[in-house]
PDB file of C-alpha atoms in Angstrom:
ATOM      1  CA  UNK A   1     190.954 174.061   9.715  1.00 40.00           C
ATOM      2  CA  UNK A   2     188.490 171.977  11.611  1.00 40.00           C
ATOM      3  CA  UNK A   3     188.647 168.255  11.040  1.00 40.00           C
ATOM      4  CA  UNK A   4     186.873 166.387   8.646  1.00 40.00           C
ATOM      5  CA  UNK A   5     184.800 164.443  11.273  1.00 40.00           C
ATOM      6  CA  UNK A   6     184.124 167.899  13.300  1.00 42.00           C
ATOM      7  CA  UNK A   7     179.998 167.735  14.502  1.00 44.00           C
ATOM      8  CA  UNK A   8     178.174 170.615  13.722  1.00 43.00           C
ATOM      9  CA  UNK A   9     177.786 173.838  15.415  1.00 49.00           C
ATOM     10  CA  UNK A  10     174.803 174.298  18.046  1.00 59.00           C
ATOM     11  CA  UNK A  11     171.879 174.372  15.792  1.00 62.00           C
ATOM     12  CA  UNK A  12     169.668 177.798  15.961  1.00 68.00           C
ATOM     13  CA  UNK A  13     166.472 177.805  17.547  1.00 79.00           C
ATOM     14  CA  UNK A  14     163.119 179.002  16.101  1.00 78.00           C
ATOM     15  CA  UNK A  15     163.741 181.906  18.178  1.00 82.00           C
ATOM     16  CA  UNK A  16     167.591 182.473  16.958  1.00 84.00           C
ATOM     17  CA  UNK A  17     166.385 182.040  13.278  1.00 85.00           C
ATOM     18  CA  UNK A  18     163.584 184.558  13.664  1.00 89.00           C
ATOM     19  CA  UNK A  19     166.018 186.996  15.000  1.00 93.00           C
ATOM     20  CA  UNK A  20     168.608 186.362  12.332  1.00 94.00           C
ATOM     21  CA  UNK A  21     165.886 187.299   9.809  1.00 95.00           C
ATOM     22  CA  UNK A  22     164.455 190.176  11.472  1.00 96.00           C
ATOM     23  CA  UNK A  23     168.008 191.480  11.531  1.00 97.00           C
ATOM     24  CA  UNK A  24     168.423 190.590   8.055  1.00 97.00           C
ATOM     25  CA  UNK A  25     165.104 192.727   7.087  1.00 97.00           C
ATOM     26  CA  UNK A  26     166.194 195.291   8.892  1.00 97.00           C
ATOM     27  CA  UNK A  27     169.582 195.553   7.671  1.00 96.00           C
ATOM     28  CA  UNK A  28     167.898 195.072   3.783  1.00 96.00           C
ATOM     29  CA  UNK A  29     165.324 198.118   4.529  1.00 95.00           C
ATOM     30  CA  UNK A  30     168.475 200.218   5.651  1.00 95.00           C
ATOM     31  CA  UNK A  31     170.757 199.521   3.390  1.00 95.00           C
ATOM     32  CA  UNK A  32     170.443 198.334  -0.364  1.00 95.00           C
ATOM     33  CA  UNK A  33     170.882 199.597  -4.066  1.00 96.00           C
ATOM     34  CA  UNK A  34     168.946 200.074  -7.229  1.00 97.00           C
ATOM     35  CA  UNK A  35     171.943 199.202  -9.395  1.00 97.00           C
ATOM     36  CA  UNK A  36     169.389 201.236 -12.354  1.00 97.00           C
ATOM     37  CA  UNK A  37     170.218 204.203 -10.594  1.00 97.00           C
ATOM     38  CA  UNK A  38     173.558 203.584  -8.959  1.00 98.00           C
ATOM     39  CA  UNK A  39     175.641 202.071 -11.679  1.00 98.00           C
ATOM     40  CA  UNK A  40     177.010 204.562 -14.210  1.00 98.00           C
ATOM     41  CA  UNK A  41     175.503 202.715 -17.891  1.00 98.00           C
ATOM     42  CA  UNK A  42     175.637 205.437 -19.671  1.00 97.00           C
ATOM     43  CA  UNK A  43     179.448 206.539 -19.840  1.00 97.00           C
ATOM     44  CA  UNK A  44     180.971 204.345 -23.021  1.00 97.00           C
ATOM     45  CA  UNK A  45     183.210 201.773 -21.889  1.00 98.00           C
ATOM     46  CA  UNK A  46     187.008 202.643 -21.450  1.00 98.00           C
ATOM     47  CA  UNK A  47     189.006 200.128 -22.524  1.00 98.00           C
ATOM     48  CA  UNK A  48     192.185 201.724 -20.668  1.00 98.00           C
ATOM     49  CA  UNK A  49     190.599 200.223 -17.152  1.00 98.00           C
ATOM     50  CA  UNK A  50     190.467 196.493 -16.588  1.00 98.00           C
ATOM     51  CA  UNK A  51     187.560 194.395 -16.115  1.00 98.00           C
ATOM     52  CA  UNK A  52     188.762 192.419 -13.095  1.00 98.00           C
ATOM     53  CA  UNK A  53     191.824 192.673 -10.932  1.00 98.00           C
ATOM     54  CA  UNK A  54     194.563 191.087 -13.236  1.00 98.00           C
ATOM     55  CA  UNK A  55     195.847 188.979 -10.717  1.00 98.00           C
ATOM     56  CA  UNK A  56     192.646 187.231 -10.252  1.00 98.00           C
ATOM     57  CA  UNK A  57     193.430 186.658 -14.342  1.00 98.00           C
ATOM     58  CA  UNK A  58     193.665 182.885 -14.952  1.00 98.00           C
ATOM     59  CA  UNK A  59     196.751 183.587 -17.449  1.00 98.00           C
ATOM     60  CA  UNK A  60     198.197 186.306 -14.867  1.00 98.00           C
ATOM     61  CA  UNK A  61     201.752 184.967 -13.859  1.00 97.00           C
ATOM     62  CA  UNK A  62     202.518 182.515 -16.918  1.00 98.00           C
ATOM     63  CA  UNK A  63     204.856 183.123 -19.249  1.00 98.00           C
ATOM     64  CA  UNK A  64     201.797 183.881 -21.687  1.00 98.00           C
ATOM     65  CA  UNK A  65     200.701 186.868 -19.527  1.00 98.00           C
ATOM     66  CA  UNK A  66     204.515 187.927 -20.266  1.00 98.00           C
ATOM     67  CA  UNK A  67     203.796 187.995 -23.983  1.00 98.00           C
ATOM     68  CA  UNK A  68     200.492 189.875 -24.143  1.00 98.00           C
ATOM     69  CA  UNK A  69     200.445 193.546 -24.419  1.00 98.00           C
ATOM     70  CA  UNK A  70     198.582 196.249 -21.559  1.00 98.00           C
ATOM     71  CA  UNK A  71     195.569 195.590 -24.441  1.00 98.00           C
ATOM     72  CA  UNK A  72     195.152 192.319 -24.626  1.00 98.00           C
ATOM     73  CA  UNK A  73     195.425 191.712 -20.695  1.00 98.00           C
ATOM     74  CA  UNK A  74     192.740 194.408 -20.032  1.00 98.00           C
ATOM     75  CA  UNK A  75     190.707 192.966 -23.050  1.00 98.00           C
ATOM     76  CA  UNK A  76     191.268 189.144 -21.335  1.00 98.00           C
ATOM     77  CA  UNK A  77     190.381 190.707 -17.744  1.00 98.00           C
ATOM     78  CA  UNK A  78     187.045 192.020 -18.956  1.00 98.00           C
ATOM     79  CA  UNK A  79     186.244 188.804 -21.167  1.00 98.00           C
ATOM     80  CA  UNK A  80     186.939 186.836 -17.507  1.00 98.00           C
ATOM     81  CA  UNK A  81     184.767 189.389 -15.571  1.00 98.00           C
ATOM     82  CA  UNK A  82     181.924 188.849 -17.931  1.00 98.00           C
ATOM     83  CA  UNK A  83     182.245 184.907 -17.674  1.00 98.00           C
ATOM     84  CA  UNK A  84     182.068 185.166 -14.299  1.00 97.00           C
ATOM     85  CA  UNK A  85     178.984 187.120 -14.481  1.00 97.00           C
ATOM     86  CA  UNK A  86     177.372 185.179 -16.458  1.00 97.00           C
ATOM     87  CA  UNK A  87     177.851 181.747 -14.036  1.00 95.00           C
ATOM     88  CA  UNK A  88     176.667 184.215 -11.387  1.00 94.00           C
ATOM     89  CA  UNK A  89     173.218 184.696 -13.331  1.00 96.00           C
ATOM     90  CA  UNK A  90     173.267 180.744 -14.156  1.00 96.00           C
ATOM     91  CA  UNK A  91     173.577 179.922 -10.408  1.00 94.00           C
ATOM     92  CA  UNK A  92     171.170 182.874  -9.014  1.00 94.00           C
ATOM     93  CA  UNK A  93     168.764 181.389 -11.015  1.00 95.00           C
ATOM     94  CA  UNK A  94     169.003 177.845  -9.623  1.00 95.00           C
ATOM     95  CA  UNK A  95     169.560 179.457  -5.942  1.00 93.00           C
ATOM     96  CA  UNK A  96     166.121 181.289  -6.464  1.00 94.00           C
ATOM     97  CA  UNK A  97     164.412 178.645  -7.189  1.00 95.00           C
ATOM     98  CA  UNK A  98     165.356 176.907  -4.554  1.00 94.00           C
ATOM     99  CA  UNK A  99     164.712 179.358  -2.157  1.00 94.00           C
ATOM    100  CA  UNK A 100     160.994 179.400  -4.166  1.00 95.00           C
ATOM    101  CA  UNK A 101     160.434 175.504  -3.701  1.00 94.00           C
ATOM    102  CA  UNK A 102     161.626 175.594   0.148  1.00 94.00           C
ATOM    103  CA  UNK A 103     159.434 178.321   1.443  1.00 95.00           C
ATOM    104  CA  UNK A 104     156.284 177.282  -0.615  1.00 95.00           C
ATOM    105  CA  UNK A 105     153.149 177.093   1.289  1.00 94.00           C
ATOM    106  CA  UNK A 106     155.153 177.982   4.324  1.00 96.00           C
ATOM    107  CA  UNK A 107     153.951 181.074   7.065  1.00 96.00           C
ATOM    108  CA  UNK A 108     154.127 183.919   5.418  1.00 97.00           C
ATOM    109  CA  UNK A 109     153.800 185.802   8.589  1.00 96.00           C
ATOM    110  CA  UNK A 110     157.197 184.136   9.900  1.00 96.00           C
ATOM    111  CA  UNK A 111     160.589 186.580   9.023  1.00 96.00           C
ATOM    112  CA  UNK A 112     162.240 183.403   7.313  1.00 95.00           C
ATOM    113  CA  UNK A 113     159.826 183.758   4.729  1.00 96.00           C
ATOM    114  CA  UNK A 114     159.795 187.647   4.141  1.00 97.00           C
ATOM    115  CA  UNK A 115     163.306 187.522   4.131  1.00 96.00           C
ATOM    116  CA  UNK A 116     163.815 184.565   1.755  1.00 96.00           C
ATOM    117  CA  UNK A 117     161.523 186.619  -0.872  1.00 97.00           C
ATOM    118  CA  UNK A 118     163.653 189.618  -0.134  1.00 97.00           C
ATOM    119  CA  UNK A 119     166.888 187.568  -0.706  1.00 96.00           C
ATOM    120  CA  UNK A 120     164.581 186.383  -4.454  1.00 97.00           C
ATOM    121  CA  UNK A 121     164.278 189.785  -5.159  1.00 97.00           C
ATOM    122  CA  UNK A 122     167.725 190.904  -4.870  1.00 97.00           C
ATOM    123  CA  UNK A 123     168.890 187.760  -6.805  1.00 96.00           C
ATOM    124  CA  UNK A 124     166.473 189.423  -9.562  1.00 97.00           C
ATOM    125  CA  UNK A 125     168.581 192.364  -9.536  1.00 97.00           C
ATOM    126  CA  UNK A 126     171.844 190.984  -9.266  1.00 97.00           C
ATOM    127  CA  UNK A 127     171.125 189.116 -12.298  1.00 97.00           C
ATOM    128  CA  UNK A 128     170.184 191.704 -14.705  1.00 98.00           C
ATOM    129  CA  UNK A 129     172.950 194.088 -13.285  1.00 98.00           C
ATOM    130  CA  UNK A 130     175.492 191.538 -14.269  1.00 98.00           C
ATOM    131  CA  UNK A 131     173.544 190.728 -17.416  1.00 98.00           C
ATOM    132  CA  UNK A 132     173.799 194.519 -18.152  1.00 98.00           C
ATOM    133  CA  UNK A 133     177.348 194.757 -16.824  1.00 98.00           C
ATOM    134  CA  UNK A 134     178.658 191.827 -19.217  1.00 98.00           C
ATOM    135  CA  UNK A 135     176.611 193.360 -22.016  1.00 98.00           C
ATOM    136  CA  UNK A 136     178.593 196.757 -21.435  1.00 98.00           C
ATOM    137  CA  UNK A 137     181.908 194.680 -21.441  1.00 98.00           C
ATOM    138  CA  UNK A 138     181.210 194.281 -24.723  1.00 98.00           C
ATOM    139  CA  UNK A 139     181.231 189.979 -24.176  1.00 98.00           C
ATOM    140  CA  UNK A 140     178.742 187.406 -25.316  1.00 96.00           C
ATOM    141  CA  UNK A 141     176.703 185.471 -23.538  1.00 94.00           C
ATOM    142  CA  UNK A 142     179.184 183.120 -22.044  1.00 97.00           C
ATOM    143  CA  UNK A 143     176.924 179.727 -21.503  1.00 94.00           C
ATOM    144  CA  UNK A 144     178.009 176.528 -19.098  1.00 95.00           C
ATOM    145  CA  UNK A 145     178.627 173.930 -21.020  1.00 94.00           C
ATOM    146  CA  UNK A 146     175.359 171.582 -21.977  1.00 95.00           C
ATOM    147  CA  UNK A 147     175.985 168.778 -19.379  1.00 96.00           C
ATOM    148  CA  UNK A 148     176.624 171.185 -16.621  1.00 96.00           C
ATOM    149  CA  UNK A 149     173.229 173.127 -17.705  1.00 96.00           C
ATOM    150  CA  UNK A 150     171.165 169.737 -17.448  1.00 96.00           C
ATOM    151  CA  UNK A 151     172.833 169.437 -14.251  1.00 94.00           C
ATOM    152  CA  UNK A 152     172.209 172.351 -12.639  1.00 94.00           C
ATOM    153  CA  UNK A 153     168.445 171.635 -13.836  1.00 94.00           C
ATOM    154  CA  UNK A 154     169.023 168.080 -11.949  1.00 95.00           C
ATOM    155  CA  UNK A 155     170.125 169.865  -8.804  1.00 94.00           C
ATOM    156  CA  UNK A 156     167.868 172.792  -8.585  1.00 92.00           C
ATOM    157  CA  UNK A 157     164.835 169.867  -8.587  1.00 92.00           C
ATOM    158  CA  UNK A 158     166.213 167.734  -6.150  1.00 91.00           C
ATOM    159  CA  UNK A 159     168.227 169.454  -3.785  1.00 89.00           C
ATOM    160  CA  UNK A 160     166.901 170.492  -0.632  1.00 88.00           C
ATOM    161  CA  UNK A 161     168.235 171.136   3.198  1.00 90.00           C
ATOM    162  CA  UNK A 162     171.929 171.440   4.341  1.00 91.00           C
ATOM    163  CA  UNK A 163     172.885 170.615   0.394  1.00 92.00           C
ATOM    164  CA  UNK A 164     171.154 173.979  -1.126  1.00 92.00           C
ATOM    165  CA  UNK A 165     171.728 176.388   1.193  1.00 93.00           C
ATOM    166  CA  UNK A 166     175.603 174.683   1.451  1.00 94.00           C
ATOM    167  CA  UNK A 167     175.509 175.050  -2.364  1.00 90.00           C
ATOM    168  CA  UNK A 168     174.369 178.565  -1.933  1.00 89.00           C
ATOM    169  CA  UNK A 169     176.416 179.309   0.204  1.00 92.00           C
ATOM    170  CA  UNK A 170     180.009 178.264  -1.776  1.00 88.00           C
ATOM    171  CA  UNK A 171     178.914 179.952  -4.933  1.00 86.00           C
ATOM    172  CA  UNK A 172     178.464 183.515  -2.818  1.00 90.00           C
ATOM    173  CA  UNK A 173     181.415 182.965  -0.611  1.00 90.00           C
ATOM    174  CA  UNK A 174     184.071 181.967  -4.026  1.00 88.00           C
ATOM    175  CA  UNK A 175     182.298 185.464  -5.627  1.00 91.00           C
ATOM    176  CA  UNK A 176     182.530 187.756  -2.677  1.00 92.00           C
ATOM    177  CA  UNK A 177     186.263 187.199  -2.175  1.00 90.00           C
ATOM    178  CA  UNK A 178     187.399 187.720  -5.604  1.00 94.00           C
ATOM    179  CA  UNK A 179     184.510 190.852  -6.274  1.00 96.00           C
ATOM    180  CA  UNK A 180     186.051 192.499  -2.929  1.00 95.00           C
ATOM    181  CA  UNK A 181     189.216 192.656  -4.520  1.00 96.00           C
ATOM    182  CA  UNK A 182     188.034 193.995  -8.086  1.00 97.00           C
ATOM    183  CA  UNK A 183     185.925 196.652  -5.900  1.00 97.00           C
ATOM    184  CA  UNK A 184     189.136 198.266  -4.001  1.00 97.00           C
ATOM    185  CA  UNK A 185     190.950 197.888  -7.193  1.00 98.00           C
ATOM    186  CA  UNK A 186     191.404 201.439  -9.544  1.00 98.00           C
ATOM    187  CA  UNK A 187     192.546 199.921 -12.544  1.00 98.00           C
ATOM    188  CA  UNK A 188     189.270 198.065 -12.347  1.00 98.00           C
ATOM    189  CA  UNK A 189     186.449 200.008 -15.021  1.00 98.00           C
ATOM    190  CA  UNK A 190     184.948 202.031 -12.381  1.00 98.00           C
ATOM    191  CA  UNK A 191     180.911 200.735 -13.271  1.00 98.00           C
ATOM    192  CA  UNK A 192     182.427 197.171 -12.283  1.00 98.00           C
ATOM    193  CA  UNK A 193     183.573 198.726  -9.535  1.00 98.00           C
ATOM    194  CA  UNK A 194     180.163 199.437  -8.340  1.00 98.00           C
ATOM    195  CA  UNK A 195     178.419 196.191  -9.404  1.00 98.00           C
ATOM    196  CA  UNK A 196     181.047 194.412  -7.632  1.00 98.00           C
ATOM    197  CA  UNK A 197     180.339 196.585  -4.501  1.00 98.00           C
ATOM    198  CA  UNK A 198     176.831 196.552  -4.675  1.00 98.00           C
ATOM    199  CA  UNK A 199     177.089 192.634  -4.661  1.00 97.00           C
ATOM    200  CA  UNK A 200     179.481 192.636  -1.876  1.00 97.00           C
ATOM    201  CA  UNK A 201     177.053 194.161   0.398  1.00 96.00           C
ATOM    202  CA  UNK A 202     173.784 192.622  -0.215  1.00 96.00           C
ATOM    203  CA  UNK A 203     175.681 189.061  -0.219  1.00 95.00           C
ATOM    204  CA  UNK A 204     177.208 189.145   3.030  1.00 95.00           C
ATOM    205  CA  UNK A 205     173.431 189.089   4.263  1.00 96.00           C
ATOM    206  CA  UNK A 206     172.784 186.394   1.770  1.00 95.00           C
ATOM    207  CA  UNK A 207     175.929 184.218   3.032  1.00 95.00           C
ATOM    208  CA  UNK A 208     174.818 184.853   6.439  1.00 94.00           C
ATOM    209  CA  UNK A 209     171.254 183.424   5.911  1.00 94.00           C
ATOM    210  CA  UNK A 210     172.931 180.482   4.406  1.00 94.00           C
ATOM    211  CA  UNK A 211     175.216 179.704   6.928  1.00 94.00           C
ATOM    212  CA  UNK A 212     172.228 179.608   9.790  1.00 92.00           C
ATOM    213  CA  UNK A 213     169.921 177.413   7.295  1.00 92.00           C
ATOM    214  CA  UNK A 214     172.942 174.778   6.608  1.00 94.00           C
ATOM    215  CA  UNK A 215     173.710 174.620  10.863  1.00 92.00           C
ATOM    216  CA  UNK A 216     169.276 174.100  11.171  1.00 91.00           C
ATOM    217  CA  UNK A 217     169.151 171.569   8.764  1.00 91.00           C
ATOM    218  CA  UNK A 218     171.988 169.652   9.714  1.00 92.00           C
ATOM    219  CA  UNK A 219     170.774 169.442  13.564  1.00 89.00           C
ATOM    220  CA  UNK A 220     170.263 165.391  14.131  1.00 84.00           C
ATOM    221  CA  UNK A 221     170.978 164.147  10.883  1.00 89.00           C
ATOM    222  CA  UNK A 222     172.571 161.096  10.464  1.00 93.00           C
ATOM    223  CA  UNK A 223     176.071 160.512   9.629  1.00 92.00           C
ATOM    224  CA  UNK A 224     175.468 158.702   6.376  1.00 94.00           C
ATOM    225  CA  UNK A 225     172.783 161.914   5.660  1.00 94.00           C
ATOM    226  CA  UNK A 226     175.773 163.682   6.016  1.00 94.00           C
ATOM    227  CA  UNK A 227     178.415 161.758   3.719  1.00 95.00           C
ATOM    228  CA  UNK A 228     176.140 162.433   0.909  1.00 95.00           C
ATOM    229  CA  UNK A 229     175.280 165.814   1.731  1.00 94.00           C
ATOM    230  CA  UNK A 230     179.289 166.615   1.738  1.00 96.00           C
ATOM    231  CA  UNK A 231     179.638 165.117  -1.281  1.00 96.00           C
ATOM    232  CA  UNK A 232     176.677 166.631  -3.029  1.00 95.00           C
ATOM    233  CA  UNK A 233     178.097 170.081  -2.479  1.00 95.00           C
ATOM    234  CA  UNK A 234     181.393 169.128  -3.166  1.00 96.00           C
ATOM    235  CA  UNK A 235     180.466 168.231  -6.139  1.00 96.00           C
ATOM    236  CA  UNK A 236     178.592 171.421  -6.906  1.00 94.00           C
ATOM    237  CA  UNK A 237     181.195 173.493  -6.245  1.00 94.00           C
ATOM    238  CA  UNK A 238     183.773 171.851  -8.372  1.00 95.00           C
ATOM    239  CA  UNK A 239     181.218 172.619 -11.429  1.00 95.00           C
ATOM    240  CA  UNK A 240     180.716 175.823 -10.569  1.00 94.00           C
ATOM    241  CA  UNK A 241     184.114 176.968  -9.683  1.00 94.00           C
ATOM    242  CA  UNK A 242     185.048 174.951 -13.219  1.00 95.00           C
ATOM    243  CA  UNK A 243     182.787 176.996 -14.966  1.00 95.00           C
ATOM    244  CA  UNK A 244     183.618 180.189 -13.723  1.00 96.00           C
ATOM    245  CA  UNK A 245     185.655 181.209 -16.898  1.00 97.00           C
ATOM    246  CA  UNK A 246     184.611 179.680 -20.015  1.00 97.00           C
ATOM    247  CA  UNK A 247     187.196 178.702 -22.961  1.00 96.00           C
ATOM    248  CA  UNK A 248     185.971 180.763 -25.091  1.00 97.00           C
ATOM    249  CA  UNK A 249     187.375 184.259 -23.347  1.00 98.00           C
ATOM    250  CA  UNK A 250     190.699 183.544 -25.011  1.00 98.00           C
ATOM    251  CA  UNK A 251     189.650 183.397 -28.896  1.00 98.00           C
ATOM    252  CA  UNK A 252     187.544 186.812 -27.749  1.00 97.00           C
ATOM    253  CA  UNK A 253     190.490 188.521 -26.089  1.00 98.00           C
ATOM    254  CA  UNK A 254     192.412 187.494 -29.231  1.00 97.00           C
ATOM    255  CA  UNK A 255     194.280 184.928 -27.905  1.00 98.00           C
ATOM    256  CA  UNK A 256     195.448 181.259 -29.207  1.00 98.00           C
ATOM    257  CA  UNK A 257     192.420 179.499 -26.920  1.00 97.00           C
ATOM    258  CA  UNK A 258     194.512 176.038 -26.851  1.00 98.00           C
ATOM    259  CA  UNK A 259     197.786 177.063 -25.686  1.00 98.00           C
ATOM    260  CA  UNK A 260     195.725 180.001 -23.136  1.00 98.00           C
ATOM    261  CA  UNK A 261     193.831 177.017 -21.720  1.00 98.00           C
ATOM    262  CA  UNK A 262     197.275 174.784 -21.566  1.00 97.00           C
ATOM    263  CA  UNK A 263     198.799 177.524 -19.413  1.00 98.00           C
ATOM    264  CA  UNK A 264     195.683 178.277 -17.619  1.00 98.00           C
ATOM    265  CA  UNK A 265     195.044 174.744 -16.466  1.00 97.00           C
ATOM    266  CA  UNK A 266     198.746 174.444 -14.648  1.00 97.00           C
ATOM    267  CA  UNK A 267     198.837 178.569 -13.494  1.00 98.00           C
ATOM    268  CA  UNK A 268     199.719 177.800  -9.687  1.00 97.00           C
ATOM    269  CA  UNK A 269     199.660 181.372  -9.362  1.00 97.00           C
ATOM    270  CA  UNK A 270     195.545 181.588  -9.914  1.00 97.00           C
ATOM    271  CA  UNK A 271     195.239 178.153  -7.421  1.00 97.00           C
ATOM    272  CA  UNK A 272     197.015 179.076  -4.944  1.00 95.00           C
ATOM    273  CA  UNK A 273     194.967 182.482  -4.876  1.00 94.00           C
ATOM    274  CA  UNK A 274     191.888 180.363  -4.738  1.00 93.00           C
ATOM    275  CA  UNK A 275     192.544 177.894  -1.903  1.00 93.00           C
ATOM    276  CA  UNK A 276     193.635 181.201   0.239  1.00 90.00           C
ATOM    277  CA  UNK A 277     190.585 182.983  -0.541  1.00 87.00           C
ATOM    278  CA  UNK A 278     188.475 179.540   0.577  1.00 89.00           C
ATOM    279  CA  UNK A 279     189.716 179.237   3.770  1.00 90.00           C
ATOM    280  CA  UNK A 280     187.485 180.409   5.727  1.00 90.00           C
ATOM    281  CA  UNK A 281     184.784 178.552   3.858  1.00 93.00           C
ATOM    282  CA  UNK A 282     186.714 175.399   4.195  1.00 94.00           C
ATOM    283  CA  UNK A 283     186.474 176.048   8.044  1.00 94.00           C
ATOM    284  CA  UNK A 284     182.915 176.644   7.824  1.00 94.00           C
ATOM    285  CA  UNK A 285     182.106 173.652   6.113  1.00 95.00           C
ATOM    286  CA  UNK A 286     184.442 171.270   8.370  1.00 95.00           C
ATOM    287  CA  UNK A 287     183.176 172.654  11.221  1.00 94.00           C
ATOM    288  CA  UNK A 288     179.662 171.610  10.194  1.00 93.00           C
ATOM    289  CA  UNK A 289     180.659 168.306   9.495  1.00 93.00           C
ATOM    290  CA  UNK A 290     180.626 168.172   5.614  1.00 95.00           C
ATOM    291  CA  UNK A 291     184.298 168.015   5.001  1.00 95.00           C
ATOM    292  CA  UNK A 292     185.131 164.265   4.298  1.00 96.00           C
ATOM    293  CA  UNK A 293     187.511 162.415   2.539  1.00 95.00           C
ATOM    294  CA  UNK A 294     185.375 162.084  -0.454  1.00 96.00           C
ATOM    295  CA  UNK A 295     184.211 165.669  -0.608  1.00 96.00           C
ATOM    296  CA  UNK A 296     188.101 166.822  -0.289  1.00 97.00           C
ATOM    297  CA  UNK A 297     188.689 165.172  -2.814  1.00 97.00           C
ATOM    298  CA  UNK A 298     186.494 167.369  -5.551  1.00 97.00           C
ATOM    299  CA  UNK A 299     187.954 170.772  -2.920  1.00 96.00           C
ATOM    300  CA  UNK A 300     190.935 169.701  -4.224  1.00 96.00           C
ATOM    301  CA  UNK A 301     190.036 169.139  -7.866  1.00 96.00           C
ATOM    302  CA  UNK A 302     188.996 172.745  -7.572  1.00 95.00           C
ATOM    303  CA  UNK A 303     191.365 174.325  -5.913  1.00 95.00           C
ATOM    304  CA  UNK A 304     189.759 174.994  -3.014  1.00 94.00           C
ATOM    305  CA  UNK A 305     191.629 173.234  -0.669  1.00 93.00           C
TER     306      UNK A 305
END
């Protein structure tokens, strides 16, 4: 992992960013989905699939897992899927607007700007798809807690540069390791499947955009600029990683919530599968220069480092 104290990568020219974009367009125009027509909502849910791959479960390897029957793990893997879908629509909603506030009044003419409206529209999508897909998972609407809402209303106002696209960018990257695992996976409910592939491939073009607008808007910042950038996305990640799965899955897959949240909270199974699947993130974001002492601190917190 790159140190703490690493500077940032060469910062993209005007010329480098208007490529990236183009690219991006490009790529967008050739390949994207309609998840109305591609995802199968018609066939009735089968309950004999899971709804996530049961060793991303936050119960899977505790002695509680041991206890539950085939049932009540596939019922807890598809109240967990829909959780997760449901911080996805929370945080796509603060990433669009965002992406709104940054490229208002901007050149319309420029790529950057066509493609941050196509990136808007495909959060659109991706948002009803998973409300649709938690819907047919037969979960409620599964809320972040009220302080973390008013929050992420905080955040989405203020935030601006290296820390939203950063922010962006550690929401997409957490999702697209875990959703390319539930994709390969056959015991997954095959329409998951294809929400979670359909996501897969339009984010990697999202996480890419991010990654170039974080490296531009960290070129000549100051080093206290970044100290509170790193811990501003620290931060942000710890809530949303925290939020991922709320308490309220295990009362709806029929479990005894306290002791399920007990064995949840010390599961070194489930952290040790995050940190792996954050490494290269980790990388990224030391090799820009936001990894500090402070930040690592929250990483840690949430098991992401």
């Amino acid at each position: 992992m790159a140190s703490a104290t690493a500077g940032s990568d060469a910062a993209p020219t005007q010329s480098d960013r208007d490529d990236v974009a183009r690219r991006l367009l490009h790529s967008s125009e050739a390949l994207s989905y309609d998840p109305a027509q591609e995802v199968d909502w018609e066939t009735p849910l089968d309950t004999s699939y899971h709804g996530a791959s049961p060793e991303w479960s936050t119960l899977y390897g505790t002695s509680y897992w041991a206890e539950m029957t085939p049932e009540q793990q596939r019922e807890l893997t598809r109240q967990e899927a829909a959780s997760v879908a449901s911080t996805g629509i929370w945080f796509e909603m603060i990433l669009q607007q965002m992406m709104l506030r940054d490229f208002y009044a901007k050149d319309p003419t420029e790529p950057a700007f066509q493609w941050a409206l196509t990136e808007i529209a495909d959060e659109c999508r991706h948002s009803i798809m998973f409300a649709r897909g938690a819907a047919k998972l037969r979960a409620p609407a599964y809320r972040p807690r009220r302080l973390v809402i008013e929050l992420g209303r905080v955040f989405k106002t203020l935030a601006f540069g290296e820390a939203a696209y950063a922010a962006i960018l550690v929401a997409e990257e957490v999702l697209d390791v875990m959703q390319r695992d539930w994709m390969r996976d056959e015991r997954v409910v095959p329409f998951v499947r294809t929400i979670n592939n359909i996501h897969v491939v339009e984010e990697s073009r999202h996480m890419k955009f991010a990654r170039e607008e974080t490296r531009t808007r960290l070129a000549g910042s100051s080093r206290l600029r970044r100290q509170i950038n790193a811990l501003v996305i620290a931060i942000v990640s710890y809530v949303i990683v925290t939020s991922m799965v709320h308490k309220k899955v295990y009362a709806n897959a029929g479990l005894d919530p306290e002791r399920a949240t007990r064995e949840a909270k010390g599961n070194e199974h489930h952290k040790s599968l995050l940190r792996s699947s954050c490494s290269g993130l980790m990388e990224f974001l030391g090799s820009a220069g936001l990894l500090t002492k402070t930040s690592m601190w929250f990483y840690k917190r949430a098991n992401l480092l």
